[in-house]
């Protein structure tokens, strides 16, 4: 939990006492490879911090699956629409590896504003960082070539290329597995 507290302290720029309160609201959870954290159509009941492992966020379409993202160690995972607005999830979140999580329920999350006086500011910062990340992903998808998207992902998340099925990475980058394979062969990393 100490690594998690350090992460929270840096991520939120939060006081030691507030950090302790926030961290104590999360509980340990394990998910085995292949198990689902969340299934499409289910309400979003939890937000988790990945201590170890990888989870794939994807949407099922007729005849195919579209990978939105692969969440890894030291990142948060949920379906934000399902969690924050309690809508049925549009996404599936499945463990690609055995994973250790720290999880907070929707109800516990809602009670944080009563426990932490500066929670509204921390929550704005958290949601803002999530928005900036997604905005950057969308911009990259519409403005970078397939080769540039490949190279960027490789430079930022090199470990994925040895641990995640390549068709998931291709989907996440908005390209076919064939295009991904062709680019991979051309790269001299």
XYZ file of C-alpha atoms in Angstrom:
189
model
C 0.000 0.000 0.000
C 2.998 2.310 0.507
C 3.691 2.423 -3.250
C 0.036 3.328 -3.770
C 0.219 6.108 -1.169
C 3.325 7.505 -2.844
C 1.525 7.452 -6.180
C -1.548 9.196 -4.723
C 0.604 11.782 -2.987
C 2.385 12.648 -6.247
C -0.663 12.329 -8.517
C -2.971 14.468 -6.398
C -0.406 16.592 -4.525
C -2.315 15.572 -1.411
C -1.464 15.977 2.270
C -0.240 12.948 4.207
C -3.456 12.745 6.262
C -5.720 13.051 3.212
C -3.555 10.519 1.396
C -4.015 8.064 4.273
C -7.791 8.621 4.235
C -7.980 8.150 0.486
C -5.748 5.062 0.443
C -7.707 3.432 3.273
C -10.874 3.707 1.156
C -9.408 1.203 -1.323
C -9.281 -2.533 -0.693
C -7.143 -5.264 -2.214
C -8.591 -7.398 -4.983
C -7.142 -10.000 -7.329
C -8.350 -10.936 -10.779
C -7.082 -14.007 -12.597
C -6.063 -13.942 -16.242
C -9.188 -14.095 -18.404
C -11.588 -12.920 -15.680
C -13.660 -9.812 -16.167
C -13.370 -6.677 -14.079
C -16.444 -5.319 -15.879
C -18.767 -6.649 -18.575
C -20.681 -4.696 -21.163
C -24.215 -3.934 -19.942
C -23.261 -4.030 -16.255
C -23.272 -0.975 -13.997
C -19.880 0.489 -13.105
C -19.549 -0.257 -9.425
C -15.810 0.181 -8.898
C -12.685 2.104 -9.780
C -9.356 0.352 -9.369
C -5.671 1.121 -9.279
C -3.530 -1.567 -10.892
C -0.694 -2.636 -8.614
C 0.342 -5.475 -10.875
C -0.979 -6.860 -14.145
C -2.721 -5.714 -17.311
C -6.372 -5.229 -18.177
C -7.800 -4.746 -21.660
C -10.680 -2.339 -22.227
C -12.619 -3.282 -25.328
C -15.961 -3.077 -27.117
C -17.572 -5.954 -28.997
C -18.790 -5.111 -32.483
C -20.418 -7.525 -34.933
C -17.670 -9.889 -36.017
C -14.846 -8.182 -34.109
C -13.584 -6.666 -30.892
C -12.157 -3.138 -30.726
C -9.521 -2.574 -28.062
C -9.711 0.900 -26.570
C -6.760 0.606 -24.226
C -4.506 -1.733 -22.256
C -4.245 -0.525 -18.655
C -1.031 -1.438 -16.850
C 0.669 -1.118 -13.479
C 0.264 2.254 -11.731
C -2.827 3.277 -13.659
C -6.501 3.506 -12.820
C -9.102 1.396 -14.610
C -12.881 1.606 -14.949
C -15.499 2.556 -17.522
C -15.808 6.228 -16.558
C -19.304 6.708 -17.970
C -20.572 3.604 -16.179
C -18.805 4.508 -12.925
C -19.461 8.233 -12.627
C -22.973 8.267 -14.101
C -24.015 4.723 -13.152
C -24.948 3.911 -16.739
C -24.693 0.368 -18.099
C -21.155 -0.145 -19.323
C -20.504 -0.082 -23.045
C -17.119 -1.697 -22.497
C -15.658 -4.944 -21.285
C -12.620 -4.871 -19.033
C -10.774 -8.190 -18.931
C -7.552 -9.235 -17.204
C -4.804 -10.159 -19.669
C -2.637 -11.371 -16.793
C -3.179 -12.256 -13.163
C -3.696 -8.825 -11.635
C -3.568 -7.229 -8.203
C -5.813 -4.206 -7.778
C -6.730 -1.684 -5.144
C -10.427 -0.988 -5.539
C -12.906 1.582 -4.343
C -16.650 1.092 -4.716
C -18.921 3.734 -6.170
C -20.498 4.302 -2.740
C -17.113 4.710 -1.037
C -15.990 7.055 -3.804
C -19.094 9.205 -3.299
C -18.373 9.492 0.423
C -14.855 10.902 -0.092
C -16.111 14.494 -0.218
C -17.265 14.077 3.396
C -13.929 12.618 4.503
C -11.467 14.831 2.597
C -12.095 18.567 2.668
C -10.209 19.230 -0.581
C -11.759 16.257 -2.402
C -13.578 18.355 -5.012
C -10.254 19.862 -6.105
C -8.552 16.439 -6.171
C -11.419 14.942 -8.156
C -11.286 17.794 -10.699
C -7.557 17.199 -11.129
C -8.079 13.445 -11.527
C -10.852 13.804 -14.111
C -8.869 16.548 -15.871
C -5.837 14.277 -16.217
C -8.057 11.501 -17.592
C -9.588 13.917 -20.099
C -6.197 15.215 -21.227
C -4.978 11.655 -21.726
C -8.017 10.727 -23.833
C -7.831 13.987 -25.790
C -4.210 13.228 -26.633
C -5.126 9.682 -27.751
C -7.880 10.975 -30.042
C -5.582 13.614 -31.517
C -2.887 11.002 -32.166
C -5.407 8.711 -33.883
C -6.549 11.437 -36.267
C -3.244 13.227 -36.860
C -0.442 10.638 -36.798
C 0.347 8.074 -39.463
C 0.091 4.376 -38.588
C 3.905 4.233 -38.347
C 4.001 7.231 -35.998
C 1.294 5.716 -33.754
C 3.210 2.430 -33.633
C 6.480 4.156 -32.752
C 4.836 6.325 -30.074
C 3.215 3.335 -28.360
C 6.455 1.379 -28.556
C 8.423 4.222 -26.976
C 5.867 4.792 -24.198
C 4.818 1.196 -23.434
C 7.535 -1.094 -24.752
C 6.573 -3.900 -22.339
C 3.218 -4.333 -24.079
C 4.880 -5.605 -27.244
C 6.143 -8.737 -25.482
C 3.152 -9.390 -23.233
C -0.015 -8.524 -25.161
C -1.431 -10.277 -28.234
C -0.459 -8.137 -31.199
C -4.015 -8.003 -32.590
C -5.032 -6.094 -29.434
C -2.265 -3.558 -29.970
C -3.196 -3.196 -33.642
C -6.826 -2.561 -32.705
C -5.820 -0.067 -30.027
C -3.784 1.823 -32.625
C -6.638 1.835 -35.147
C -5.032 -0.475 -37.693
C -5.454 -3.987 -39.012
C -3.213 -6.782 -37.710
C -1.680 -6.977 -41.195
C -0.720 -3.300 -41.187
C 0.634 -3.650 -37.642
C 2.726 -6.660 -38.674
C 4.068 -4.868 -41.770
C 5.108 -1.821 -39.683
C 6.619 -4.054 -37.014
C 8.822 -5.770 -39.591
C 10.020 -2.383 -40.925
C 10.949 -1.017 -37.489
C 14.526 -1.628 -36.370
C 14.170 -1.339 -32.602
